[in-house]
Structure formats: C-alpha cells, structure tokens
XYZ file of C-alpha atoms in Angstrom:
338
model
C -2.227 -31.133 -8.248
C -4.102 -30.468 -5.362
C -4.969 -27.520 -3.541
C -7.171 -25.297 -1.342
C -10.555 -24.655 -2.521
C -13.354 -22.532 -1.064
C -16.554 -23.270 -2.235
C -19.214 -21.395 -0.050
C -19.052 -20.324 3.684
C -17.741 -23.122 5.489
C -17.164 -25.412 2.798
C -13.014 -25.761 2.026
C -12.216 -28.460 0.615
C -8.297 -29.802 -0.799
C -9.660 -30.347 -4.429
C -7.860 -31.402 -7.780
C -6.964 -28.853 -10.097
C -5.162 -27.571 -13.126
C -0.898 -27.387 -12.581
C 0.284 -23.610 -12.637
C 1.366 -22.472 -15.802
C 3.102 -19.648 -17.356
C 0.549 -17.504 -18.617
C 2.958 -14.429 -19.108
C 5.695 -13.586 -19.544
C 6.381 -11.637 -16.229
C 5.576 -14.700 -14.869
C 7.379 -17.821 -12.648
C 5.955 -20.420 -10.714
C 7.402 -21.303 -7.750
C 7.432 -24.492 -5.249
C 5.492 -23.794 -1.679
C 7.742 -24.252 0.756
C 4.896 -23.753 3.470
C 1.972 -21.715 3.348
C -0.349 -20.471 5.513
C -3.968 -19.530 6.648
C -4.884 -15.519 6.660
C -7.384 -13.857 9.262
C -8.669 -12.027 6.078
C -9.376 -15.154 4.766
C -11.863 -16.031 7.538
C -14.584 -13.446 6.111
C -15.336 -15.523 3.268
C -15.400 -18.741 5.088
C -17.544 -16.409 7.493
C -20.170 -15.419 4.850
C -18.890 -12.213 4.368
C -19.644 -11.357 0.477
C -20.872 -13.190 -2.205
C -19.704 -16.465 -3.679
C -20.133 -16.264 -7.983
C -17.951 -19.336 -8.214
C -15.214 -21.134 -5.996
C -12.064 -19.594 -4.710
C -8.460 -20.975 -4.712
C -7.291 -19.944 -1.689
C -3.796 -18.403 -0.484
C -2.218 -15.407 -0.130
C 1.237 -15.762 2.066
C 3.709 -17.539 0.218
C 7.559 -18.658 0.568
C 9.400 -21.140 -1.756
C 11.696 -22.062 -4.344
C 11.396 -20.906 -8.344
C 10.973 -23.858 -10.508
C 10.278 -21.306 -13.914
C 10.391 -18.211 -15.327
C 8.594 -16.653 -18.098
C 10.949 -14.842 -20.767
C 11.056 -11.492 -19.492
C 11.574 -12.406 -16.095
C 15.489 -11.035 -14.947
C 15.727 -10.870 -11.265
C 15.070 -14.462 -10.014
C 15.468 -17.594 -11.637
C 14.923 -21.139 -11.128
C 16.454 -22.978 -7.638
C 16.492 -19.435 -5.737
C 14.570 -19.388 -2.694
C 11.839 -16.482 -2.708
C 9.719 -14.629 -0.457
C 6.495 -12.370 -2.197
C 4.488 -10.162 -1.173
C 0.087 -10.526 -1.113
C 0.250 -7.689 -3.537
C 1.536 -8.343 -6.933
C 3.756 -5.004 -8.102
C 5.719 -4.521 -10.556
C 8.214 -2.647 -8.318
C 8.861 0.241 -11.304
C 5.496 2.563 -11.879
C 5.503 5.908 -9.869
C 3.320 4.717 -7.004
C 6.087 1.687 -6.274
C 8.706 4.179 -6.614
C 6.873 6.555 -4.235
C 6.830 3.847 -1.509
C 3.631 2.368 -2.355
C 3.913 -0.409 -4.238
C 0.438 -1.711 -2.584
C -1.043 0.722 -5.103
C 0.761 -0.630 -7.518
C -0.660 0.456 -11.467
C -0.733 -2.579 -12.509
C -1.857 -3.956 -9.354
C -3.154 -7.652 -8.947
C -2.995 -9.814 -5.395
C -1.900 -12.969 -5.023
C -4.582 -16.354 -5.098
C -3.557 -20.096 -4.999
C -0.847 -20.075 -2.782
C -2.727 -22.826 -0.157
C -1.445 -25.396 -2.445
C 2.255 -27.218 -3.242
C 3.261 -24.330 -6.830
C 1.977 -21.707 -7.368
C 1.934 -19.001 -10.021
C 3.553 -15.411 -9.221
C 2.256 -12.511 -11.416
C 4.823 -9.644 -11.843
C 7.718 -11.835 -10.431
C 10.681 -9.613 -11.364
C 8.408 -6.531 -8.997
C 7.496 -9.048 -6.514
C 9.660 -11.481 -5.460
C 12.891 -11.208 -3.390
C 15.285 -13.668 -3.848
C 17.313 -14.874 -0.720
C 21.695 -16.142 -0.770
C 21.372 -18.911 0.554
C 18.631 -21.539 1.383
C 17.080 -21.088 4.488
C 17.287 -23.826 6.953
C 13.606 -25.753 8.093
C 13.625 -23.767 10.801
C 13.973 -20.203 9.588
C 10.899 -21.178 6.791
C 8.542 -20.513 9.071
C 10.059 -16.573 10.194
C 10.449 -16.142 6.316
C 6.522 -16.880 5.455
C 5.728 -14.612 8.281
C 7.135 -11.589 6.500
C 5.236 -12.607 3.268
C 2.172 -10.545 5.072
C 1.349 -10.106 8.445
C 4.670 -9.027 9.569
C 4.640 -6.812 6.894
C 1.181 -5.704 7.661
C 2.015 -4.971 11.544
C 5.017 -3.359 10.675
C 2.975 -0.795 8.267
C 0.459 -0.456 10.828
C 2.978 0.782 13.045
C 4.545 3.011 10.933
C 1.483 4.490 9.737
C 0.587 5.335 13.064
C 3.628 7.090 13.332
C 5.426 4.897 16.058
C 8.673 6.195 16.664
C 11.643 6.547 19.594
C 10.020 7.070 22.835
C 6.271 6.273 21.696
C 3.843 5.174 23.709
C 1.828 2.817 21.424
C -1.549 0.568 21.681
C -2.082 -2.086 19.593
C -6.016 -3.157 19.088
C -6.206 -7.003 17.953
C -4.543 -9.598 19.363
C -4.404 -12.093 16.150
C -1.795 -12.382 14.129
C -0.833 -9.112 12.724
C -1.545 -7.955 16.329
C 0.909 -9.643 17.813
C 2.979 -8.351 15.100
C 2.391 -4.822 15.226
C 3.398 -5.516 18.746
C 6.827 -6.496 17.201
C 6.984 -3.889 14.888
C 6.242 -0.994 17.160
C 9.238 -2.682 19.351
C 11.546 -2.175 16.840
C 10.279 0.908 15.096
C 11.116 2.385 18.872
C 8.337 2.591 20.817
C 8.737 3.314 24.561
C 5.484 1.390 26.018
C 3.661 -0.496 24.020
C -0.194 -1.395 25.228
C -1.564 -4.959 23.837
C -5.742 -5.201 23.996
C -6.037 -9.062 24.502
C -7.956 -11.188 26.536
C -6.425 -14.834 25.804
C -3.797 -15.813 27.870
C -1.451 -17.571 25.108
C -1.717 -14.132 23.092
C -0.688 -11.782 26.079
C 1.901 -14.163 26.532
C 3.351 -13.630 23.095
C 2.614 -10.037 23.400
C 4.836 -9.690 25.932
C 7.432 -11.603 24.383
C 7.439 -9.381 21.462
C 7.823 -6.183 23.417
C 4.692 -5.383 25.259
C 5.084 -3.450 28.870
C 0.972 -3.351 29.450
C -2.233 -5.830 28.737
C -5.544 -4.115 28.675
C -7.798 -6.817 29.007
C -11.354 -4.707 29.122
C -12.907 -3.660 25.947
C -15.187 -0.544 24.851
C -15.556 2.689 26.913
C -14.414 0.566 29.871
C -11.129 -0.202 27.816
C -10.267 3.497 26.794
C -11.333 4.367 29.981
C -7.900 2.022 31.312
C -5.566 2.950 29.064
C -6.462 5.990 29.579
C -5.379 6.101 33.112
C -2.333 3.688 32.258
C -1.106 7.083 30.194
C -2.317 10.090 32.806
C -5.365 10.933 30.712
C -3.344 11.761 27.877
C -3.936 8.448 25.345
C -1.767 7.265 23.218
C 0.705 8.769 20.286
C 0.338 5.643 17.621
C -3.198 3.452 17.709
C -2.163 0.272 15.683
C -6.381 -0.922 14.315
C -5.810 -4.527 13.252
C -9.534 -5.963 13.018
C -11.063 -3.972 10.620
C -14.881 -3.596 12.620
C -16.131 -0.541 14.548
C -15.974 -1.964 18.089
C -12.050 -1.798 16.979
C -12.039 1.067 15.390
C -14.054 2.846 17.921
C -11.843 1.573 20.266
C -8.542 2.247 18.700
C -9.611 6.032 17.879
C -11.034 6.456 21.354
C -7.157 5.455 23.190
C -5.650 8.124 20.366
C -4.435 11.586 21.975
C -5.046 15.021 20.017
C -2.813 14.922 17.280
C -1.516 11.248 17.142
C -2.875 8.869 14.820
C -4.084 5.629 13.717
C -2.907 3.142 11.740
C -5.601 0.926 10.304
C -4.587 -2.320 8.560
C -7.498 -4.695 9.197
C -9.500 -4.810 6.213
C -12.405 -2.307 7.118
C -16.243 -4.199 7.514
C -18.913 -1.577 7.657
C -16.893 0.908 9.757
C -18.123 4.187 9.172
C -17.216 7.968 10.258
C -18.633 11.502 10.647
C -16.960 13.853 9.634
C -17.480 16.339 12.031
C -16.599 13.916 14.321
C -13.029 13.477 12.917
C -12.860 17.343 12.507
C -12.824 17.876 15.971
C -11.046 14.682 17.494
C -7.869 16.264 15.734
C -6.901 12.503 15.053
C -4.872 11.249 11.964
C -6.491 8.131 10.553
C -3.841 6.279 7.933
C -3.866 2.509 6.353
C -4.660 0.384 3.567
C -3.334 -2.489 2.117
C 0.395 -2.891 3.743
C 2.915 -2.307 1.126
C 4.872 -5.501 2.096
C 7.284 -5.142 -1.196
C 8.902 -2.332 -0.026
C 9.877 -4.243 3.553
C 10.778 -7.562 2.363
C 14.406 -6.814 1.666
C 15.137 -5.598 5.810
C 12.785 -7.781 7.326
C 14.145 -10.980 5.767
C 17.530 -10.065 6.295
C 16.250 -9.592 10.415
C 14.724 -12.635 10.155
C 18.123 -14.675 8.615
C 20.499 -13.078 10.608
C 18.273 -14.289 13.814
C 17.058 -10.741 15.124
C 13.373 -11.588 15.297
C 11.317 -14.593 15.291
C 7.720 -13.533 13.754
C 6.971 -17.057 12.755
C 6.208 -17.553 16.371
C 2.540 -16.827 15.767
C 1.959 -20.014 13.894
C 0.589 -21.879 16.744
C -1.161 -24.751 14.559
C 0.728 -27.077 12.054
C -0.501 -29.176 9.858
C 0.138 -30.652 6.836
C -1.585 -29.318 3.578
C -4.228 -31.714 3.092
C -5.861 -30.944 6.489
C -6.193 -27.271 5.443
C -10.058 -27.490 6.334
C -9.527 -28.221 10.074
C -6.653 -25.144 10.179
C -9.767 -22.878 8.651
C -12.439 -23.944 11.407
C -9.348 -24.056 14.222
C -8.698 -20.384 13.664
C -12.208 -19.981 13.070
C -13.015 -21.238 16.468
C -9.967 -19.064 17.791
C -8.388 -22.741 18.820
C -5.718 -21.272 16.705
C -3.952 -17.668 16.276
C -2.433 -18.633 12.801
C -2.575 -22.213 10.962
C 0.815 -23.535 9.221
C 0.164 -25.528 6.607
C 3.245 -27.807 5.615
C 4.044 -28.965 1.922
C-alpha cells in the first residue's frame, strides 16, 4: 500500500510500503476511514529532533476492523472503531487508576496517515461503536481520537468546573477544543487567546464569551482586567513553548491551576518561582482511552460537533500539501480522506 512517510524536515512524501500485519496477538488491523494531520506532528517536519531513519506518520485514527489477532475479545472484524494515540491495554493499575496514558505497557500509535493500519493492544484500545456512523459523523468521530480528547483533559486538569472562569492559550486545534471542553465541563466565561479571525470565530461557536487578541505581559495584563485583577481559576496551555506557558501561568490566580497538554519544547521553571506563585501546574499526555466511551456517544447522538476544526480536506495522496498548509497556518487541521 501506500502511505505517509517523513523522511527529513520538510520532506513527506506518500511512499510504498509493506501491508499491516498481525504481529501479535493483541493485535487487529483496521481500515482508515479518514485520518488526519496532528500539530505535534509539525515539530518533526519543523526540524525539531533528530531523524535516524524515516517515519510513518499518523496518530488519529477512525475505521473499520478487517482482523484480529487470537487473543483479541472485544472487537472484531466489520465493527466500526475509534482509538486512542496511546496504545493501553485498559487493565494494569495505572489504566485502572484513570491513567491509561501511562499505561505499563505503554506504546503510541504510528502509521495511521495511510488506508490500514495496525492497532497494538486492540482489546485496551479500541472502542467499538452500534452502528456505522454515517459520512458525516466520521469526521466528529476522528476528532475524539485525540485532540478532543486532549482539550477535554486540558480542561479538566486545570480544574474547570461549574461557574469557572477559564482561559484557553492556543488557538489550533486542541485550542479550539479545550474551548469546547471547558463549555461542557461548566465553565462560566471562557477567555480564547487568538489572533486569526476564522479561529475566534470557531471559538466563539464552541462556547467562548471573550477574545484576547494581545500576547505577553500586554496579554495578562487584559485578561487581567477582563477578570477585576483576579486571573483566572483554570489556564488551559495548549502549545507547549514558554511564550505560552509564560503566558498561561501569568493569567492563573493564587491557587488555580494549569493544565498543560501541548507537548513541552524547552520550557523551563524555577522553583522558587512556582513556590511562591501558589499555582498548580498539571498535564501530560491526555488519557484519551478513558473519554472515548462519553465523547463518542456526544458526538453520535449530535451534542457536539468537534470535527468542525478540520478546515482542509484532501484526499490521502496530497498529504504533503495538508503538512505545509498547516505549516503555513493556511490550515487549523488537515483531513485527509481514504
């Protein structure tokens, strides 16, 4: 078949490869409905780390099995499946605690820019749906694969709940979903830092009451004043830098707290400096597992509609322009189409 390959910053190319196979027997491969391009997966195509050897791309992933391996019990072949980007096994005491991001046996997911792909620790993983969705929910369903599930932990590690007043940093994708989640984890007022027009828009759609438009000690400085001095309860961080950072723990009140989901680059803390902000700082990878079940059944039953920040389709073979559209920020979130 052929799929997404990165081969160097820059340099993704739709290249021929070796079929998915059942390697164990956890495993199952499954059919790509539609995949999609990740923010996260802009730092390699940025230059951030080192290339040993090529990367088959894809993380977010929604489709129908096609095989299982021999142990696999909970799905089976012609059911329609969402996953998570982290491969669990749904059973060790860190998945039972809640965290099934942590995982013990722990992998996360590659290949899924491409038409099958193979699912590690299916029977921990995947969550089969009733019925087949319909072309149109596919979209909503991939959504929840990560960065809805990634916005909704970052709102719920910064501790959004009835009556919150909540700011989320980042306007890309799982932005404009922790906008969503805080919504319906309860927050009161809910402050979106964007500056593009299309992304405030969808903001607001989503829940937001405020735009902050102004960034650094000229943005705390506003949303400051938008809460009387006081900041905010729940800081949703979903970049991952230290402009963001800085900004999201600067717009935190005395005892409220941040939740930081954008995979950190070089951000860096003092401790006294934490000691005496009196600010809780909580993230990691999201663990989308233990959300899948409620967020697909909002998404089928028509309560939200999170696979509105796809704002570029194309079909899989164009997968390089998607990269360097969302690259170029022409694009919040690329669809690619099987």
């Amino acid at each position: 078949m052929k799929a997404t390959v990165m081969h160097g910053p820059g340099d993704v190319r739709f290249d021929t490869v070796d079929d998915p196979s059942i390697l164990k027997p956890t495993d199952a491969i499954i059919q790509l409905s539609a995949t999609c391009i990740c923010g996260s997966d802009l730092w390699p195509y940025r230059g951030h780390g080192d290339f040993t050897q090529p990367m088959h791309m894809g993380h977010e992933y929604c489709g129908v099995v096609v095989e299982v391996g021999a142990d696999v019990k909970t799905v089976k072949p012609g059911q329609f499946v969402v996953g998570s980007f982290v491969l669990s096994d749904n059973s060790c005491p860190h998945c039972q605690f809640g965290f099934p991001s942590s995982c013990e046996q722990r992998e996360f997911m590659t290949g899924a820019q491409a038409p099958f792909a193979r699912v590690p620790l299916a029977d921990g993983t995947l969550v089969a749906t009733q019925d087949m969705p319909t072309p149109e929910q596919i979209p909503h369903m991939l959504a929840v694969s990560d960065v809805l599930g990634t916005g909704y932990y970052a709102a719920e590690a910064a501790g959004v709940k009835a009556g919150s007043t909540a700011v989320v940093v980042g306007d890309g994708a799982v932005g404009l979903m922790g906008v969503l989640s805080a919504k319906l984890q309860g927050a009161e007022r809910i402050i979106a830092m964007s500056r593009h027009k299309p992304r405030q828009q969808l903001a607001l759609e989503y829940g937001a009451t405020d735009i902050v438009e102004t960034r650094g000690e000229e943005g705390i400085a506003e949303v400051l004043e938008l809460t009387n001095g006081v900041g905010a309860d729940a800081v949703l961080e979903c970049v991952g830098l230290q402009d963001s950072m800085d900004q999201a723990l600067g717009v935190c009140r005395p005892g409220g707290a941040v939740g930081f989901v954008g995979v950190p680059h070089e951000v860096t803390f003092t401790g006294e400096g934490l000691f005496f902000a009196q600010k809780r700082l909580f993230g990691g990878p999201a663990p989308v597992r233990r959300y899948l079940p409620d967020l697909m059944d909002k998404v089928l039953a028509g309560d939200i509609a999170p696979g509105k920040v796809f704002d570029l389709e194309l079909p899989l073979e164009q997968v390089a322009e998607g990269y360097k559209a969302m690259d170029e920020r022409r694009a919040i979130k690329t669809l690619l189409r099987v």
